[in-house]
Each structure stands twice: as C-alpha cells, then as structure tokens.
Coordinates of C-alpha atoms in Angstrom, one line a residue:
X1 CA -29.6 9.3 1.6
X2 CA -30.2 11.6 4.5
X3 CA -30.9 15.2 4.2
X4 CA -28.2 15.1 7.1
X5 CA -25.4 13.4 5.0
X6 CA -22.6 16.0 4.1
X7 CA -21.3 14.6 0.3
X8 CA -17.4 14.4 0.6
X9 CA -15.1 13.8 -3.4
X10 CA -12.1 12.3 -3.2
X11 CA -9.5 12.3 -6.2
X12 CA -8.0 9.2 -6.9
X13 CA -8.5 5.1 -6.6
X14 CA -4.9 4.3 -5.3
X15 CA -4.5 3.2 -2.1
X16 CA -4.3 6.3 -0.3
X17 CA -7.7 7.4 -2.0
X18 CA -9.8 4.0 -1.3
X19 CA -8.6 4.1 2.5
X20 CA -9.6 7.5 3.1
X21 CA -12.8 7.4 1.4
X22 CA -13.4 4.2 3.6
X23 CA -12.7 6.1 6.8
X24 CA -14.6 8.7 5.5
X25 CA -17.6 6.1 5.5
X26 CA -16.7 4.0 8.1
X27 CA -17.3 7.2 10.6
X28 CA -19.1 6.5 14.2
X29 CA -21.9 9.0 13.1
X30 CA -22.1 7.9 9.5
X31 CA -22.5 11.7 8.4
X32 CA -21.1 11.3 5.1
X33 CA -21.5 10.3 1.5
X34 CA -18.4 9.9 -0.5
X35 CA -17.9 9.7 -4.3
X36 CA -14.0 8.4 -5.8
X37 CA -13.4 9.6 -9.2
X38 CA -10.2 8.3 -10.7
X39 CA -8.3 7.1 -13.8
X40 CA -7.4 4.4 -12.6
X41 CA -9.3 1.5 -10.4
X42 CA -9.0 -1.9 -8.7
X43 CA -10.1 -4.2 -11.1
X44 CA -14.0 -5.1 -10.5
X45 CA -17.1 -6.8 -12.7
X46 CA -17.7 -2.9 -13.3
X47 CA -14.2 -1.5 -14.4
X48 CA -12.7 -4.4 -16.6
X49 CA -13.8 -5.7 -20.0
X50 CA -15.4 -9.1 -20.3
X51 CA -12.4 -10.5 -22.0
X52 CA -10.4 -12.8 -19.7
X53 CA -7.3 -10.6 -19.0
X54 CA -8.1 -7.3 -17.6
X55 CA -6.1 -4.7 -19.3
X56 CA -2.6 -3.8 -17.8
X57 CA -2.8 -1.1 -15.3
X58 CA 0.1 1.8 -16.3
X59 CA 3.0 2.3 -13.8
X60 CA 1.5 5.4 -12.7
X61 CA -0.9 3.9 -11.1
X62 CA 1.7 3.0 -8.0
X63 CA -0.9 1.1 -6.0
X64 CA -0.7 -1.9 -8.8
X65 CA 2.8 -2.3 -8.7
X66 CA 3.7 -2.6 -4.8
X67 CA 5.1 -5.1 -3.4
X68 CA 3.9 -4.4 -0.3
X69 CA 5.0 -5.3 2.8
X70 CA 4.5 -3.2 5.9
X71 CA 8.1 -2.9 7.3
X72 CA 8.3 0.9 8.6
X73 CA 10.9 3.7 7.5
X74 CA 9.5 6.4 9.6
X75 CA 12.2 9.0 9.8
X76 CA 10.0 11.3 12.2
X77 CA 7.0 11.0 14.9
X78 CA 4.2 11.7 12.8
X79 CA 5.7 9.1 10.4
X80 CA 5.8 6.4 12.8
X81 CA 2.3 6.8 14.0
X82 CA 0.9 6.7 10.7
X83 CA 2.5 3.7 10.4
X84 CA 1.3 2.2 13.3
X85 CA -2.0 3.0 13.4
X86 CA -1.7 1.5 10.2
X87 CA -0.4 -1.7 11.5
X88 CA -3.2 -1.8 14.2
X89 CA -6.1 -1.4 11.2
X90 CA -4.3 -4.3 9.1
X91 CA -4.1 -6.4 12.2
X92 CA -7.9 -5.3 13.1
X93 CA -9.0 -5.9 9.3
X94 CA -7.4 -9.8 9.3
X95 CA -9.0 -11.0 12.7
X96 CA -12.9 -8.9 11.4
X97 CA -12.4 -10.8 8.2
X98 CA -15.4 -8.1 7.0
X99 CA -17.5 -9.5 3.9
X100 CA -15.2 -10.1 0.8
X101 CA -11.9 -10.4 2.7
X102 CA -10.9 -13.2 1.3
X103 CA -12.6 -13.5 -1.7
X104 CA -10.3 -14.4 -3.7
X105 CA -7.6 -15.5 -1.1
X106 CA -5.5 -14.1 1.6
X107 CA -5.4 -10.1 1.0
X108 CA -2.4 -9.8 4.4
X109 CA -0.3 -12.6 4.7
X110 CA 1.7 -12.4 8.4
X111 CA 5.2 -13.9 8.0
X112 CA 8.7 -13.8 9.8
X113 CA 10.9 -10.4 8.3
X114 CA 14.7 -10.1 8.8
X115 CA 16.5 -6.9 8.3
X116 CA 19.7 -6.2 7.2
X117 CA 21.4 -2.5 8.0
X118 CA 24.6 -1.4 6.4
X119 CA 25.0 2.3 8.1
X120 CA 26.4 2.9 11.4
X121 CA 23.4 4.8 12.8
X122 CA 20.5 2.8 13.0
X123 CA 17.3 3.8 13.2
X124 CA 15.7 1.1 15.8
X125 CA 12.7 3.1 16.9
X126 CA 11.4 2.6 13.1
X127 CA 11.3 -1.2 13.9
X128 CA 11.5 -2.1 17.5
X129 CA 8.1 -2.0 18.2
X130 CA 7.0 -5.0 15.8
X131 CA 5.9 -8.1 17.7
X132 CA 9.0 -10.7 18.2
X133 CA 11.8 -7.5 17.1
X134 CA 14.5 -9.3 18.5
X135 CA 18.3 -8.3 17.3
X136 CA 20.4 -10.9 15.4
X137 CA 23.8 -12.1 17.1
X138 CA 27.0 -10.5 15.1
X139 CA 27.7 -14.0 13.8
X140 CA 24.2 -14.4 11.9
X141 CA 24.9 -10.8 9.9
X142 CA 26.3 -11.1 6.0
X143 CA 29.4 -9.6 4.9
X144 CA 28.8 -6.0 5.1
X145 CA 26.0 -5.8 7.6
X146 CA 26.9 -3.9 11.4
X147 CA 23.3 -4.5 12.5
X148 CA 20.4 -7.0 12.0
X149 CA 17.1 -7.8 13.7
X150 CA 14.1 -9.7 13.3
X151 CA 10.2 -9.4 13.9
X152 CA 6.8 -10.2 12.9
X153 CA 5.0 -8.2 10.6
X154 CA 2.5 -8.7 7.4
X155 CA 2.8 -8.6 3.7
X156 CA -0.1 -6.4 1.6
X157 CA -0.8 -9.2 -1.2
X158 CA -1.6 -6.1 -3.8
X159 CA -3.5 -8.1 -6.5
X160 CA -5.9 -9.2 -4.0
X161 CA -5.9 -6.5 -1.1
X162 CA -6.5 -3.5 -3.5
X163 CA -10.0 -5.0 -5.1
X164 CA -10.8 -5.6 -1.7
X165 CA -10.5 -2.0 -0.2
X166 CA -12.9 -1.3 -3.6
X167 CA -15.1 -3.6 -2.5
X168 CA -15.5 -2.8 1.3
X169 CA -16.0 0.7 0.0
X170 CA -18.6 -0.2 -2.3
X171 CA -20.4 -2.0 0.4
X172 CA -20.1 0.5 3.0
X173 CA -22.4 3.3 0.3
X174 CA -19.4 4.8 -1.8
X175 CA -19.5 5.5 -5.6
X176 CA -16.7 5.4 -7.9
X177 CA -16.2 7.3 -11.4
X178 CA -14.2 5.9 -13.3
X179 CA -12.9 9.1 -15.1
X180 CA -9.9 11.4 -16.2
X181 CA -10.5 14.8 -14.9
X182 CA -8.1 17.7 -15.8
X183 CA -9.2 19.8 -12.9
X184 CA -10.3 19.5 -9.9
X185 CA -13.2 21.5 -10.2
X186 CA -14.0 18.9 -13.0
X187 CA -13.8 16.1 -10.7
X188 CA -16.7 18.4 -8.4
X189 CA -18.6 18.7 -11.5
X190 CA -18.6 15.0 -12.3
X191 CA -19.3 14.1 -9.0
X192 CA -23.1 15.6 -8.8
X193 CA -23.6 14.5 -12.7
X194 CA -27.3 12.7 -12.8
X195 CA -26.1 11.2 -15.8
X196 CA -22.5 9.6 -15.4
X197 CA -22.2 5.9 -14.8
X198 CA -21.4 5.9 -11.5
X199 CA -20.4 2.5 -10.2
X200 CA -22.0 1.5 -6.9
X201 CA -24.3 -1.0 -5.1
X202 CA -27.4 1.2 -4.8
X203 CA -28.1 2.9 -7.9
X204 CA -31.4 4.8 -6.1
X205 CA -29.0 6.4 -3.9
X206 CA -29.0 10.4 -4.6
X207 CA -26.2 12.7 -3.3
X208 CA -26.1 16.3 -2.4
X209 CA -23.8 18.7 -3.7
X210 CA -20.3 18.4 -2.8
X211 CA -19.0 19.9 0.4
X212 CA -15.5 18.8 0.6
X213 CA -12.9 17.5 -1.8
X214 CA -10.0 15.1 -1.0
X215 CA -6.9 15.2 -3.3
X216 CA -5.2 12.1 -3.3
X217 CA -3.9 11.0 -6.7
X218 CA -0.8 9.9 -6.4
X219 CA 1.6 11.3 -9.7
X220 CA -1.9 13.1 -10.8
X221 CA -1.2 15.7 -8.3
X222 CA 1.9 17.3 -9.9
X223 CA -1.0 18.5 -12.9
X224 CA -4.2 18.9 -10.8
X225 CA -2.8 20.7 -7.8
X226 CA -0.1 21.9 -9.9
X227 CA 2.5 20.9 -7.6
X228 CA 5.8 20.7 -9.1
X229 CA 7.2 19.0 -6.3
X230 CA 5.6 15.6 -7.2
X231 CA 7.7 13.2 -9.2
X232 CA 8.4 10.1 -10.4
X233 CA 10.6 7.8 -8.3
X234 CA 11.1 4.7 -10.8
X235 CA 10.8 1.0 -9.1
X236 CA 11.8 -2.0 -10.8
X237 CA 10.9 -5.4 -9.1
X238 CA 10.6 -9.3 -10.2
X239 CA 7.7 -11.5 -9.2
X240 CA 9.7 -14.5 -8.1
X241 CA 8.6 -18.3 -8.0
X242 CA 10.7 -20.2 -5.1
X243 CA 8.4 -22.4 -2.8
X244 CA 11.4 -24.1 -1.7
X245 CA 12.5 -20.9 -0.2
X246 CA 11.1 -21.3 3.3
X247 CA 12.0 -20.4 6.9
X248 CA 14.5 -22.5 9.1
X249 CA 14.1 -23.9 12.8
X250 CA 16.2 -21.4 13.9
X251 CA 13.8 -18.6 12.3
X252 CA 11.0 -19.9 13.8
X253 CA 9.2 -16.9 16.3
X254 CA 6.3 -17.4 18.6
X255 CA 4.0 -14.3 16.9
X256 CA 2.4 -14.0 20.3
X257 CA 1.5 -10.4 19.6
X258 CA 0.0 -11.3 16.4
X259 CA -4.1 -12.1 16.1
X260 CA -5.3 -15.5 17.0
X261 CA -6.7 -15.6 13.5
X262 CA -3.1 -14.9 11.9
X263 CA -1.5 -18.2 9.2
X264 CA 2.2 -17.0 9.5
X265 CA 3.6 -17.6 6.0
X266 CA 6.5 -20.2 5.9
X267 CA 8.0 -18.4 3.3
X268 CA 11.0 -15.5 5.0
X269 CA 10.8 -11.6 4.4
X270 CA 13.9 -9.8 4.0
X271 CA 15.4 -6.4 3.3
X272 CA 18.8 -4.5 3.1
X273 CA 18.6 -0.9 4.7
X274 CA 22.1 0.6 2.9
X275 CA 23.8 3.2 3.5
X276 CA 21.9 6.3 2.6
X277 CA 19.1 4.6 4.6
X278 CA 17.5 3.2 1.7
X279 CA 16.1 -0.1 1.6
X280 CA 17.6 -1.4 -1.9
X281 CA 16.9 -4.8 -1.9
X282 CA 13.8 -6.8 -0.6
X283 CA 12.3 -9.9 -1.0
X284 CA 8.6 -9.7 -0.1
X285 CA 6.5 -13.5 0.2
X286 CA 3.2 -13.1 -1.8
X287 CA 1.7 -15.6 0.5
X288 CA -0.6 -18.2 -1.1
X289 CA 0.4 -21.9 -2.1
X290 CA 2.8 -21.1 -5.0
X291 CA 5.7 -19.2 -3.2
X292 CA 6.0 -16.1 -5.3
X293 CA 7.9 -13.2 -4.0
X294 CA 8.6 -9.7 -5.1
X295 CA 11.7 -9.0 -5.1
X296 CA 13.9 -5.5 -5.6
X297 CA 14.4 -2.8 -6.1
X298 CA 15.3 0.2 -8.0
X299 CA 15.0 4.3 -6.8
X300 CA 15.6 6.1 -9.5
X301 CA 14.1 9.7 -9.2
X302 CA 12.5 11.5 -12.2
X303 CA 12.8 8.9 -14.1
X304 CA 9.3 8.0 -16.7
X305 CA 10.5 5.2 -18.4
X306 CA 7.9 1.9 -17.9
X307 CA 10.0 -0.4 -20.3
X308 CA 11.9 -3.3 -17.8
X309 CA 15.4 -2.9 -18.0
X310 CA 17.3 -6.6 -18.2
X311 CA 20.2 -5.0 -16.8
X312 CA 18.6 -3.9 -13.8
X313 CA 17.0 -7.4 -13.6
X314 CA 20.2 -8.9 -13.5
X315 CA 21.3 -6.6 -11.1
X316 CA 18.6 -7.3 -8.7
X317 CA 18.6 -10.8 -8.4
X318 CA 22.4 -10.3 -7.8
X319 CA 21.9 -8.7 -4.9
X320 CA 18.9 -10.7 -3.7
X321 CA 20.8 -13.8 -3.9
X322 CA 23.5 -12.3 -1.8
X323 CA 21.2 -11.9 1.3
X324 CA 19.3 -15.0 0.1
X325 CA 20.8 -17.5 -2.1
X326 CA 17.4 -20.0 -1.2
X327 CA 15.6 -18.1 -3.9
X328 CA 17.8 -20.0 -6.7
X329 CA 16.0 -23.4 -7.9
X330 CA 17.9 -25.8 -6.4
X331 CA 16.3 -28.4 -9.5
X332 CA 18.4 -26.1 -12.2
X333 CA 22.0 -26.6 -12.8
X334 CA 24.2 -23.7 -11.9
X335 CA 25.8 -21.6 -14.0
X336 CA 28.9 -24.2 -14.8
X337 CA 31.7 -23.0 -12.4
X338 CA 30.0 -20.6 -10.6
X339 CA 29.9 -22.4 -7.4
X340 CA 27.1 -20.2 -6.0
X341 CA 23.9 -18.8 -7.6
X342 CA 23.4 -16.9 -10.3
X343 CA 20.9 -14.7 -11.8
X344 CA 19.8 -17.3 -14.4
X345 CA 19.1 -19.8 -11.7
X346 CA 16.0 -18.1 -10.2
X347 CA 12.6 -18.6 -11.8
X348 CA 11.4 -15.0 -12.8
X349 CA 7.6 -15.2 -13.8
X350 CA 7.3 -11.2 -14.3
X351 CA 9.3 -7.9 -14.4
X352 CA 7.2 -5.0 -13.2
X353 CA 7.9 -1.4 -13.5
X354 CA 6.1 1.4 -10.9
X355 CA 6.0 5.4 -10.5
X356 CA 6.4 5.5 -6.9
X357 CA 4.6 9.3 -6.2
X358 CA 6.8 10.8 -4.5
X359 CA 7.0 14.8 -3.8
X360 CA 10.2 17.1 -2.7
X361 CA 9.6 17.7 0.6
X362 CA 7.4 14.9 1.9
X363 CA 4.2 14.6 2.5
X364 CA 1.2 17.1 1.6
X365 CA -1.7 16.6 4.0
X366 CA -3.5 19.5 4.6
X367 CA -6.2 21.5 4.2
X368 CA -6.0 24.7 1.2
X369 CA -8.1 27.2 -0.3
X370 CA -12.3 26.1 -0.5
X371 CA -13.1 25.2 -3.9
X372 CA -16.3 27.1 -4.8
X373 CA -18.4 25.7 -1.3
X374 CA -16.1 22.6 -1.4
X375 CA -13.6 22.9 1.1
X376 CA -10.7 21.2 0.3
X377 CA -7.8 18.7 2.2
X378 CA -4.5 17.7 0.4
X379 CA -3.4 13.9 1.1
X380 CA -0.9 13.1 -1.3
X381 CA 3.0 12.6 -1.9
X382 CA 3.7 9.6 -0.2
X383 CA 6.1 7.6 -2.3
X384 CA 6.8 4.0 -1.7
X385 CA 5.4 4.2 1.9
X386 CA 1.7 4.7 0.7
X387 CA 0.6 1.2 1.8
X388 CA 2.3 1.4 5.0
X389 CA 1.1 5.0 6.0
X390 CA -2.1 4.4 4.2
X391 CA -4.4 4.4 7.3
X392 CA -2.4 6.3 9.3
X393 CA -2.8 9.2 6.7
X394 CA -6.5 8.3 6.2
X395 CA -7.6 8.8 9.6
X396 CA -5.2 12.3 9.6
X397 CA -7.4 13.0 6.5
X398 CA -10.4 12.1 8.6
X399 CA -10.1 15.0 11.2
X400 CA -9.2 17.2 8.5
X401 CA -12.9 16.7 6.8
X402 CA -14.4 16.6 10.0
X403 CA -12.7 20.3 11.2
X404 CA -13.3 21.6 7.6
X405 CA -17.0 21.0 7.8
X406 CA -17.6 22.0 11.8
X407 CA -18.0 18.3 12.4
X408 CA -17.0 16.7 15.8
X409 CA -13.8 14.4 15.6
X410 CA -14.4 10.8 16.3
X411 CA -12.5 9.8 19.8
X412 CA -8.9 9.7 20.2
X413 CA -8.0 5.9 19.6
X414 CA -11.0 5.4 17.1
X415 CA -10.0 3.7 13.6
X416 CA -13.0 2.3 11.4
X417 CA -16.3 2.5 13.3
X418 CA -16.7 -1.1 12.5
X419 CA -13.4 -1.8 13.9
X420 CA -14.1 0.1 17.0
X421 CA -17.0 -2.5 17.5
X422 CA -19.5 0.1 17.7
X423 CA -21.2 -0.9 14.5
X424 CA -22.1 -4.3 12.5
X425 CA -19.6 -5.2 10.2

C-alpha cells in the first residue's frame, strides 16, 4: 500500500455498498483503499460453506431478492441522472466485459420492455430516453391502459451480477469483513483489526487507519444510524419457467443505441405502472437458456414478515397473466372451463420474499458528523430502485469522499477509471 493511500470503510455488501466501494477503487488517481464490512455478502469460495447449497440469504438482505431490471421511476432530476448514469456504466460494463464478467453466465441480459400505464398523467421523461422508446398505438393497449410505450433496456440477472460486483472489487484491492457490527464506530474498529479474517486477494496488503466511513446498509441503517425513517417495504415475487414466452415479429426493435457486444434476449419485459404510479406488476426475463422470469409484485410498507403468502401468489400470477397470458404452459390443460389462463397453469419454480430498504422521505446521501478522524457520508434509503440508481448514487458518494478528505473530484463525465479508458482493465 502506499503511504499516499487514504483508507476509506463502507457499511454494507448490498448493491449500493459494493458499487460504491468499487468507484471508490476504480478512481483516476487510485488514492484509496477501501474495506466492506457487512452481514451479509455475495456468495464467494470465501463466504459460503463447502456444502453444495450455500445457505439462504435473509430478506433483509434486499440485493438477493431483486428482480432486477433497469426500467426508471425517477420522480425528480437528480433521480433520473442517477439512473442514467447508471444505465451508461451497465452499458459500459457489458461491452469491457472486465475479468469475471461472465463467469458464470450473462450478469445483464438486454431485451425488448413494454410498459403499461394506467394514470392519466404520465410520466414520459422517466422513460423516453431509452434506446428504441417508441409509444404503442391505442389499439395495442389492454383493457384499462391510456398509455403504453416500448424501448430497449437491460435486465440485472441478480444471482450472477451481484458475485460479480464482489469479485471486480476484490480484484481491483478491496477487503471485505464479513461481520455484524452494532455500531458504526465498531465497524471502524473492525476495519484496522490485524487479526480479523479479512477476505481479499492480497493478504500482505496493510491499511492505514480509517479516514472516511460510508453508510450504506440498506434496512441496517434504521439501528446503526438510528434512523427511524428506514423501513421495510415487503416484496413478494415468483421465479417463473416459460421459454415459450418469447417476443413476436411485431415486437422486434432494431437496438441501434445498444453496444455492438449486446445478445438481446428473445424473451419480452413487461410492467404495469397503476394508478398511484406504482409499478405493481412486472415480469422481468432472467436471460440464460431456460426462460425464467421474475415476476410481481407486492408493496407492502412496514411489513417483516419473510414467510410467502399463497394468496398473494395467486394474486400475482392473476394479474401477470392479464398483461401476459404467454407465461401459462401451453403443454398443461387449463383449468376445465376457464377458457383463458389461470394461476395453476404457470410453472412456478420459487416464491421469494424481500425487505425492500426503503426510508420516509427518500434518499439519505450525505455527508454528517466526522466519526472520531473518520469523516463520514450517508448513502442509503433507496428502496426498490437500488440497482437502478446504484451507480448513479455511487459516483454521488464518490465526490462526497473526495470533498470530505480535500481530494480533487474526478472530471465531470468520468464513471469508473477503467471505464473512462484511462487505465487497464
């Protein structure tokens, strides 16, 4: 390490957390170290026992359970540009295809998304810019719809995009702890231990004291930044097998916007916006060779139970199948005198359950009150919008450190060093 390097803690191993301590890495000067400690952590050789099925992660770990696709709900500016600059590190990430990308498969899958709006206002600017947004003629638009469009746009496959972002940040210098902390000065303490068993890919590597601390852990916040304000926000959804379920002729887009490295998935993205502006149901392609989807989805506020409701089960492949009866197996009878779909004519492999973080009154990203000579940023509350936002926020976070610590910004425009093609990847 150099004498030079400023240490920098973040709190938490969710998506938020792994992207920022990536950025924090992945600077054009390379002036920091940067130590995760978390509860909860991709799986990896170094955090999962040797038996053959990795333990269940818990629904409060909200970065396990997304669907994830990134379809924008940006209410205000700053949302929307976190979500774009998002877009543009995704889209920068698929054509570098850094080392471990693909590992294990495809971690963003680009396919065709078709969105359904049931409110009178529409919110177009959160959408328009997508390559191929084109609006959908009256006559295309199901019962109940007064506005549809289409674009291009990617699907986050979770199980294989979040080990990744471990990965690159393991390769890039960081250490992770994997460790329960009940205050953030315990997470500084932890992170200048000479003894803990730190996971990394240089154990000689020695780090200075800590000068900053990022807090960025999801639900974990409502305890160790006693913010009241964070809460659950309960999300059911249903990993779905339907191969059959693919996109028509008519569908078909040119994705000239997209990069020349891009497989567009032949399987269809889809969500209803209703009319409290909430997406409620969405059916988001997995990618791969076995057509899964995810499909949802519940909002239910405050709410702590992680036991799957059949009810709600029932009730979300009801109103899947009304936007997209193709997810039914068309080899299974239907229900006897039905005459359309039902519920017990789609293939459900799994029913997941998810603690979306979310926090009254939006986002906190900030800087607050130095801890000891650690100076401290807030990046945390994000919701159901964490993967979508994720980079956006992290580069936000970025200049945060960077002012904290009398360190010069990197250039207006600049994402990931690596990226920026001002360093090897």
């Amino acid at each position: 390490m150099s004498a030079a390097k400023r240490h920098i803690v973040v709190v938490g191993g969710g998506v938020i957390g792994l992207s920022t301590a990536i950025a924090l890495l992945d600077h054009l000067s390379s002036r920091y170290d940067v130590t995760v400690v978390a509860e909860d952590l991709p799986d990896h050789p170094s955090t999962t026992s040797p038996s053959p099925s990795p333990s269940k992660p818990p629904a409060s770990y909200a970065s396990a359970w997304a669907g994830a696709h990134h379809v924008s709900d940006a209410k205000t500016e700053e949302e929307l540009a976190r979500d774009q600059v998002t877009f543009d590190v995704l889209k920068r990430l698929h054509a570098a295809r850094p080392p471990g990308f693909d590992e294990a498969g495809e971690p963003i899958v680009w396919n065709h998304q078709v969105e359904y709006f049931e409110q009178d206002r529409i919110n177009r600017a959160a959408v328009e810019w997508y390559p191929d947004y084109r609006e959908l003629d009256p006559s295309m638009l199901p019962p109940g719809a007064c506005f549809g469009c289409s674009f291009s746009t990617c699907t986050i496959v979770v199980p294989l995009y979040l080990p990744f972002l471990f990965r690159l940040f393991l390769a890039r210098g960081g250490r992770a702890l994997h460790a329960r902390v009940t205050s953030l000065e315990q997470a500084l303490s932890l992170a200048e231990s000479r003894t803990a068993d730190f996971i990394c890919n240089d154990t000689t590597a020695s780090f200075a004291a800590p000068s900053a601390l990022v807090v960025s852990p999801g639900l974990g916040a409502r305890a160790l930044a006693d913010d009241e304000a964070v809460h659950p926000v309960r999300g059911q959804t249903l990993l779905v097998r339907a191969p059959w379920c693919t996109l028509s002729e008519r569908d078909t887009v040119p994705n000239a916007d997209l990069p020349r490295t891009a497989a567009v998935s032949p399987w269809p993205g889809l969500s209803r916006c209703n009319e409290e502006g909430f997406r409620d149901v969405y059916v988001i392609p997995r990618g791969g060779a076995d057509g899964h989807f995810i499909v949802g989805g519940t909002r239910l506020p405050h709410d702590w139970s992680d036991e799957p409701r059949e009810a709600t089960t029932r009730d979300i492949l009801a109103q899947a199948l009304r936007y997209m009866p193709a997810l039914a197996n068309p080899h299974r009878s239907l229900t006897a005198g039905a005459g359309e779909a039902q519920p017990d004519d789609v293939d459900v492999v799994a029913v997941n359950v998810g603690f979306r973080p979310a926090r009254s009154g939006g986002v906190r990203l900030e800087r607050g009150p130095s801890l000891g000579q650690a100076q401290v940023v807030y990046n945390y509350g994000f919701g159901g919008v964490g993967y979508q936002a994720s980079w956006g926020a992290a580069l936000q976070c970025r200049d945060l450190i960077d002012d904290a610590l009398g360190q010069a910004r990197a250039p207006r425009g600049s994402t990931l060093a690596s990226l920026d093609g001002r360093c090897q990847l």
